[in-house]
Amino acid sequence: MRAPLDTCRHILVLLLVVLSIPAWGCTPTRVVDHEQWAPEERIILQFSHVVAENTPKGQAARRFADLVYERTGGRVEVQVFPNGSLYGDGEELQALRDGRVDLIAPSTGKLAQLFPEWQVFDLPYVFADHDAVVAAMEGPVGDRLFQVLRRRGLMGLTMWSNGFKQMTSARGPLVTPEDFEGQVFRVQPSRVLVEQFRLLGATGVPIGFHETFRALESGQVDGQENTPSNIYSKKFHEVQRYMTLSDHGYLGYVVLVDADRWQNLDPEVQEALLWALEEATRWNRENAPRINAEDLERIRASGRLEIHEQTPEERAAWAAALRPVFDSFLATLHDDQLILALEELRRAGFPASEAP
């Protein structure tokens, strides 16, 4: 027999009340309706970068996009295009300036053609460790370099870390500076990096990141320098035979936007983006060393490379051979504050400080 209609209604109301009460000791989760924004209210930002998704930069970009979406309740969506799928090395900076993309994160070496001052981060053996890099990013060096960008209509929002670079070659072990003689290495478009290999008796050839595997595989170049995460994710270790763990140079990235595009964003949107970037940057700097260490172990496990760990004496010999790079770079600068900051870095660094 069915219950009377009034009784059914009372039961339904009671169920609704019970279901609306949070469980004991639990905080109710705020449900965000991501479809609440009208099409004209939503903002879509395209973020282009050239490395794999599982690298420190790739993971930081994805984390940044997720945080922005959550923070804005879906009003702002950052669409991430990794692996150069939207724009490659030689295209992304111009695409940013033309308004065809909203955010990019080029390596500091790739800014060198337009902004030579950014070659600071390409200098060999200028940073003693990861903490020294972060101090430079957050201190006078970073401040001066970000000002250089603003003068050309760009805004540097933050810097992300990958890590320290290692040397690889298909021709022979790289133990002493003399071992580089006659070899050809892929480099980023930085005069500092070209000069670095010239001093070692080798030739540095600028080649785009997405073209590097083919250049190594075909023998166009003998070797390259990169972090373990980039070497592993792009399978460079499969077409190289020797690796030296040298930590001789640093690889970092600058998250860039066009200054006018940034100014046209609502202050609330700017605040959300900066908050998400701060969180993603903190995560990146904490986890980049771990990611590189894990990928180095994967490279070891592959058995494809003969890996040499550089000794302090070998490191000092490399630093002595490469010391002129630092001196010639300083001679090109006209920023006294930047010169002083770099001199302080050199004094604090090792083993460059021991080099004659």
PDB file of N, CA and C in Angstrom, residues 219-282:
ATOM      1  N   GLY A 219      74.848  12.792 -37.468  1.00  0.00           N
ATOM      2  CA  GLY A 219      76.269  13.114 -37.391  1.00  0.00           C
ATOM      3  C   GLY A 219      76.590  14.526 -37.824  1.00  0.00           C
ATOM      4  N   GLN A 220      75.550  15.355 -37.997  1.00  0.00           N
ATOM      5  CA  GLN A 220      75.793  16.768 -38.316  1.00  0.00           C
ATOM      6  C   GLN A 220      76.625  17.417 -37.214  1.00  0.00           C
ATOM      7  N   VAL A 221      76.352  17.012 -35.972  1.00  0.00           N
ATOM      8  CA  VAL A 221      77.161  17.445 -34.831  1.00  0.00           C
ATOM      9  C   VAL A 221      77.581  16.206 -34.051  1.00  0.00           C
ATOM     10  N   ASP A 222      78.667  16.336 -33.313  1.00  0.00           N
ATOM     11  CA  ASP A 222      79.175  15.207 -32.528  1.00  0.00           C
ATOM     12  C   ASP A 222      78.544  15.119 -31.148  1.00  0.00           C
ATOM     13  N   GLY A 223      78.191  16.266 -30.596  1.00  0.00           N
ATOM     14  CA  GLY A 223      77.694  16.255 -29.231  1.00  0.00           C
ATOM     15  C   GLY A 223      76.847  17.458 -28.909  1.00  0.00           C
ATOM     16  N   GLN A 224      76.507  17.582 -27.630  1.00  0.00           N
ATOM     17  CA  GLN A 224      75.661  18.686 -27.174  1.00  0.00           C
ATOM     18  C   GLN A 224      75.816  18.811 -25.663  1.00  0.00           C
ATOM     19  N   GLU A 225      75.268  19.870 -25.100  1.00  0.00           N
ATOM     20  CA  GLU A 225      75.247  20.074 -23.652  1.00  0.00           C
ATOM     21  C   GLU A 225      73.798  20.284 -23.237  1.00  0.00           C
ATOM     22  N   ASN A 226      73.393  19.606 -22.164  1.00  0.00           N
ATOM     23  CA  ASN A 226      72.015  19.764 -21.719  1.00  0.00           C
ATOM     24  C   ASN A 226      71.843  19.134 -20.343  1.00  0.00           C
ATOM     25  N   THR A 227      70.659  19.343 -19.784  1.00  0.00           N
ATOM     26  CA  THR A 227      70.320  18.738 -18.503  1.00  0.00           C
ATOM     27  C   THR A 227      69.865  17.297 -18.717  1.00  0.00           C
ATOM     28  N   PRO A 228      69.973  16.454 -17.689  1.00  0.00           N
ATOM     29  CA  PRO A 228      69.502  15.075 -17.837  1.00  0.00           C
ATOM     30  C   PRO A 228      68.039  14.973 -18.245  1.00  0.00           C
ATOM     31  N   SER A 229      67.191  15.874 -17.745  1.00  0.00           N
ATOM     32  CA  SER A 229      65.765  15.788 -18.091  1.00  0.00           C
ATOM     33  C   SER A 229      65.543  16.022 -19.581  1.00  0.00           C
ATOM     34  N   ASN A 230      66.275  16.966 -20.170  1.00  0.00           N
ATOM     35  CA  ASN A 230      66.143  17.199 -21.609  1.00  0.00           C
ATOM     36  C   ASN A 230      66.798  16.087 -22.423  1.00  0.00           C
ATOM     37  N   ILE A 231      67.931  15.602 -21.938  1.00  0.00           N
ATOM     38  CA  ILE A 231      68.627  14.519 -22.647  1.00  0.00           C
ATOM     39  C   ILE A 231      67.746  13.272 -22.693  1.00  0.00           C
ATOM     40  N   TYR A 232      67.143  12.945 -21.559  1.00  0.00           N
ATOM     41  CA  TYR A 232      66.331  11.726 -21.508  1.00  0.00           C
ATOM     42  C   TYR A 232      65.012  11.884 -22.260  1.00  0.00           C
ATOM     43  N   SER A 233      64.310  13.005 -22.030  1.00  0.00           N
ATOM     44  CA  SER A 233      62.985  13.168 -22.640  1.00  0.00           C
ATOM     45  C   SER A 233      63.055  13.254 -24.157  1.00  0.00           C
ATOM     46  N   LYS A 234      64.164  13.764 -24.695  1.00  0.00           N
ATOM     47  CA  LYS A 234      64.320  13.879 -26.149  1.00  0.00           C
ATOM     48  C   LYS A 234      65.171  12.750 -26.734  1.00  0.00           C
ATOM     49  N   LYS A 235      65.536  11.787 -25.879  1.00  0.00           N
ATOM     50  CA  LYS A 235      66.250  10.579 -26.326  1.00  0.00           C
ATOM     51  C   LYS A 235      67.632  10.880 -26.926  1.00  0.00           C
ATOM     52  N   PHE A 236      68.253  11.971 -26.492  1.00  0.00           N
ATOM     53  CA  PHE A 236      69.599  12.268 -26.987  1.00  0.00           C
ATOM     54  C   PHE A 236      70.575  11.158 -26.586  1.00  0.00           C
ATOM     55  N   HIS A 237      70.320  10.541 -25.438  1.00  0.00           N
ATOM     56  CA  HIS A 237      71.229   9.501 -24.954  1.00  0.00           C
ATOM     57  C   HIS A 237      71.243   8.281 -25.876  1.00  0.00           C
ATOM     58  N   GLU A 238      70.240   8.155 -26.722  1.00  0.00           N
ATOM     59  CA  GLU A 238      70.190   7.014 -27.631  1.00  0.00           C
ATOM     60  C   GLU A 238      71.109   7.191 -28.841  1.00  0.00           C
ATOM     61  N   VAL A 239      71.559   8.429 -29.085  1.00  0.00           N
ATOM     62  CA  VAL A 239      72.427   8.676 -30.245  1.00  0.00           C
ATOM     63  C   VAL A 239      73.755   9.298 -29.815  1.00  0.00           C
ATOM     64  N   GLN A 240      74.096   9.160 -28.522  1.00  0.00           N
ATOM     65  CA  GLN A 240      75.379   9.588 -27.987  1.00  0.00           C
ATOM     66  C   GLN A 240      76.026   8.400 -27.275  1.00  0.00           C
ATOM     67  N   ARG A 241      77.340   8.467 -27.095  1.00  0.00           N
ATOM     68  CA  ARG A 241      78.050   7.340 -26.480  1.00  0.00           C
ATOM     69  C   ARG A 241      78.709   7.701 -25.144  1.00  0.00           C
ATOM     70  N   TYR A 242      78.997   8.986 -24.954  1.00  0.00           N
ATOM     71  CA  TYR A 242      79.746   9.400 -23.769  1.00  0.00           C
ATOM     72  C   TYR A 242      79.070  10.600 -23.110  1.00  0.00           C
ATOM     73  N   MET A 243      79.068  10.587 -21.789  1.00  0.00           N
ATOM     74  CA  MET A 243      78.546  11.718 -21.017  1.00  0.00           C
ATOM     75  C   MET A 243      79.512  12.038 -19.896  1.00  0.00           C
ATOM     76  N   THR A 244      79.764  13.348 -19.706  1.00  0.00           N
ATOM     77  CA  THR A 244      80.541  13.808 -18.556  1.00  0.00           C
ATOM     78  C   THR A 244      79.632  14.634 -17.664  1.00  0.00           C
ATOM     79  N   LEU A 245      79.530  14.225 -16.403  1.00  0.00           N
ATOM     80  CA  LEU A 245      78.740  14.971 -15.428  1.00  0.00           C
ATOM     81  C   LEU A 245      79.587  16.133 -14.928  1.00  0.00           C
ATOM     82  N   SER A 246      79.412  17.274 -15.592  1.00  0.00           N
ATOM     83  CA  SER A 246      80.294  18.425 -15.383  1.00  0.00           C
ATOM     84  C   SER A 246      79.628  19.576 -14.644  1.00  0.00           C
ATOM     85  N   ASP A 247      78.297  19.687 -14.708  1.00  0.00           N
ATOM     86  CA  ASP A 247      77.597  20.829 -14.084  1.00  0.00           C
ATOM     87  C   ASP A 247      78.267  22.151 -14.451  1.00  0.00           C
ATOM     88  N   HIS A 248      78.747  22.250 -15.678  1.00  0.00           N
ATOM     89  CA  HIS A 248      79.548  23.421 -16.066  1.00  0.00           C
ATOM     90  C   HIS A 248      78.712  24.655 -16.362  1.00  0.00           C
ATOM     91  N   GLY A 249      77.479  24.477 -16.740  1.00  0.00           N
ATOM     92  CA  GLY A 249      76.627  25.607 -17.099  1.00  0.00           C
ATOM     93  C   GLY A 249      75.208  25.366 -16.640  1.00  0.00           C
ATOM     94  N   TYR A 250      74.452  26.429 -16.608  1.00  0.00           N
ATOM     95  CA  TYR A 250      73.085  26.375 -16.083  1.00  0.00           C
ATOM     96  C   TYR A 250      72.075  26.569 -17.202  1.00  0.00           C
ATOM     97  N   LEU A 251      70.906  25.934 -17.042  1.00  0.00           N
ATOM     98  CA  LEU A 251      69.809  26.103 -17.997  1.00  0.00           C
ATOM     99  C   LEU A 251      68.556  26.523 -17.249  1.00  0.00           C
ATOM    100  N   GLY A 252      68.105  27.733 -17.540  1.00  0.00           N
ATOM    101  CA  GLY A 252      66.880  28.250 -16.930  1.00  0.00           C
ATOM    102  C   GLY A 252      65.999  28.906 -17.970  1.00  0.00           C
ATOM    103  N   TYR A 253      64.794  29.263 -17.563  1.00  0.00           N
ATOM    104  CA  TYR A 253      63.795  29.795 -18.490  1.00  0.00           C
ATOM    105  C   TYR A 253      63.157  31.064 -17.922  1.00  0.00           C
ATOM    106  N   VAL A 254      62.715  31.934 -18.825  1.00  0.00           N
ATOM    107  CA  VAL A 254      62.045  33.168 -18.427  1.00  0.00           C
ATOM    108  C   VAL A 254      60.611  33.119 -18.936  1.00  0.00           C
ATOM    109  N   VAL A 255      59.641  33.211 -18.032  1.00  0.00           N
ATOM    110  CA  VAL A 255      58.237  33.256 -18.444  1.00  0.00           C
ATOM    111  C   VAL A 255      57.928  34.679 -18.881  1.00  0.00           C
ATOM    112  N   LEU A 256      57.575  34.829 -20.156  1.00  0.00           N
ATOM    113  CA  LEU A 256      57.422  36.149 -20.767  1.00  0.00           C
ATOM    114  C   LEU A 256      55.998  36.401 -21.261  1.00  0.00           C
ATOM    115  N   VAL A 257      55.571  37.665 -21.158  1.00  0.00           N
ATOM    116  CA  VAL A 257      54.349  38.145 -21.796  1.00  0.00           C
ATOM    117  C   VAL A 257      54.672  39.463 -22.484  1.00  0.00           C
ATOM    118  N   ASP A 258      53.837  39.844 -23.428  1.00  0.00           N
ATOM    119  CA  ASP A 258      53.950  41.167 -24.026  1.00  0.00           C
ATOM    120  C   ASP A 258      53.435  42.193 -23.016  1.00  0.00           C
ATOM    121  N   ALA A 259      54.169  43.278 -22.820  1.00  0.00           N
ATOM    122  CA  ALA A 259      53.817  44.254 -21.777  1.00  0.00           C
ATOM    123  C   ALA A 259      52.442  44.871 -22.014  1.00  0.00           C
ATOM    124  N   ASP A 260      52.119  45.188 -23.264  1.00  0.00           N
ATOM    125  CA  ASP A 260      50.805  45.779 -23.558  1.00  0.00           C
ATOM    126  C   ASP A 260      49.685  44.777 -23.300  1.00  0.00           C
ATOM    127  N   ARG A 261      49.909  43.542 -23.680  1.00  0.00           N
ATOM    128  CA  ARG A 261      48.895  42.508 -23.444  1.00  0.00           C
ATOM    129  C   ARG A 261      48.651  42.368 -21.948  1.00  0.00           C
ATOM    130  N   TRP A 262      49.707  42.404 -21.164  1.00  0.00           N
ATOM    131  CA  TRP A 262      49.574  42.282 -19.717  1.00  0.00           C
ATOM    132  C   TRP A 262      48.776  43.439 -19.135  1.00  0.00           C
ATOM    133  N   GLN A 263      49.068  44.644 -19.575  1.00  0.00           N
ATOM    134  CA  GLN A 263      48.383  45.815 -19.038  1.00  0.00           C
ATOM    135  C   GLN A 263      46.901  45.820 -19.374  1.00  0.00           C
ATOM    136  N   ASN A 264      46.524  45.141 -20.437  1.00  0.00           N
ATOM    137  CA  ASN A 264      45.120  45.101 -20.845  1.00  0.00           C
ATOM    138  C   ASN A 264      44.306  44.052 -20.090  1.00  0.00           C
ATOM    139  N   LEU A 265      44.965  43.242 -19.269  1.00  0.00           N
ATOM    140  CA  LEU A 265      44.246  42.265 -18.461  1.00  0.00           C
ATOM    141  C   LEU A 265      43.675  42.926 -17.215  1.00  0.00           C
ATOM    142  N   ASP A 266      42.520  42.450 -16.765  1.00  0.00           N
ATOM    143  CA  ASP A 266      41.926  42.970 -15.539  1.00  0.00           C
ATOM    144  C   ASP A 266      42.883  42.747 -14.361  1.00  0.00           C
ATOM    145  N   PRO A 267      42.907  43.673 -13.404  1.00  0.00           N
ATOM    146  CA  PRO A 267      43.759  43.491 -12.231  1.00  0.00           C
ATOM    147  C   PRO A 267      43.507  42.168 -11.518  1.00  0.00           C
ATOM    148  N   GLU A 268      42.241  41.726 -11.457  1.00  0.00           N
ATOM    149  CA  GLU A 268      41.943  40.450 -10.804  1.00  0.00           C
ATOM    150  C   GLU A 268      42.594  39.292 -11.551  1.00  0.00           C
ATOM    151  N   VAL A 269      42.602  39.369 -12.871  1.00  0.00           N
ATOM    152  CA  VAL A 269      43.226  38.322 -13.679  1.00  0.00           C
ATOM    153  C   VAL A 269      44.740  38.346 -13.479  1.00  0.00           C
ATOM    154  N   GLN A 270      45.317  39.544 -13.482  1.00  0.00           N
ATOM    155  CA  GLN A 270      46.752  39.672 -13.231  1.00  0.00           C
ATOM    156  C   GLN A 270      47.120  39.054 -11.885  1.00  0.00           C
ATOM    157  N   GLU A 271      46.321  39.351 -10.869  1.00  0.00           N
ATOM    158  CA  GLU A 271      46.593  38.830  -9.527  1.00  0.00           C
ATOM    159  C   GLU A 271      46.547  37.307  -9.517  1.00  0.00           C
ATOM    160  N   ALA A 272      45.561  36.738 -10.204  1.00  0.00           N
ATOM    161  CA  ALA A 272      45.440  35.277 -10.253  1.00  0.00           C
ATOM    162  C   ALA A 272      46.622  34.652 -10.977  1.00  0.00           C
ATOM    163  N   LEU A 273      47.042  35.269 -12.068  1.00  0.00           N
ATOM    164  CA  LEU A 273      48.171  34.747 -12.828  1.00  0.00           C
ATOM    165  C   LEU A 273      49.459  34.805 -12.009  1.00  0.00           C
ATOM    166  N   LEU A 274      49.675  35.917 -11.321  1.00  0.00           N
ATOM    167  CA  LEU A 274      50.885  36.059 -10.522  1.00  0.00           C
ATOM    168  C   LEU A 274      50.898  35.078  -9.348  1.00  0.00           C
ATOM    169  N   TRP A 275      49.742  34.873  -8.748  1.00  0.00           N
ATOM    170  CA  TRP A 275      49.660  33.912  -7.649  1.00  0.00           C
ATOM    171  C   TRP A 275      49.990  32.503  -8.154  1.00  0.00           C
ATOM    172  N   ALA A 276      49.389  32.133  -9.279  1.00  0.00           N
ATOM    173  CA  ALA A 276      49.634  30.803  -9.834  1.00  0.00           C
ATOM    174  C   ALA A 276      51.089  30.642 -10.250  1.00  0.00           C
ATOM    175  N   LEU A 277      51.680  31.694 -10.800  1.00  0.00           N
ATOM    176  CA  LEU A 277      53.093  31.640 -11.184  1.00  0.00           C
ATOM    177  C   LEU A 277      53.990  31.475  -9.971  1.00  0.00           C
ATOM    178  N   GLU A 278      53.660  32.163  -8.900  1.00  0.00           N
ATOM    179  CA  GLU A 278      54.463  32.037  -7.683  1.00  0.00           C
ATOM    180  C   GLU A 278      54.427  30.606  -7.156  1.00  0.00           C
ATOM    181  N   GLU A 279      53.231  30.010  -7.168  1.00  0.00           N
ATOM    182  CA  GLU A 279      53.100  28.627  -6.710  1.00  0.00           C
ATOM    183  C   GLU A 279      53.833  27.664  -7.637  1.00  0.00           C
ATOM    184  N   ALA A 280      53.683  27.862  -8.945  1.00  0.00           N
ATOM    185  CA  ALA A 280      54.340  26.981  -9.914  1.00  0.00           C
ATOM    186  C   ALA A 280      55.855  27.138  -9.855  1.00  0.00           C
ATOM    187  N   THR A 281      56.320  28.354  -9.627  1.00  0.00           N
ATOM    188  CA  THR A 281      57.762  28.603  -9.523  1.00  0.00           C
ATOM    189  C   THR A 281      58.336  27.928  -8.284  1.00  0.00           C
ATOM    190  N   ARG A 282      57.630  28.028  -7.170  1.00  0.00           N
ATOM    191  CA  ARG A 282      58.092  27.362  -5.947  1.00  0.00           C
ATOM    192  C   ARG A 282      58.189  25.857  -6.181  1.00  0.00           C
TER     193      ARG A 282
END
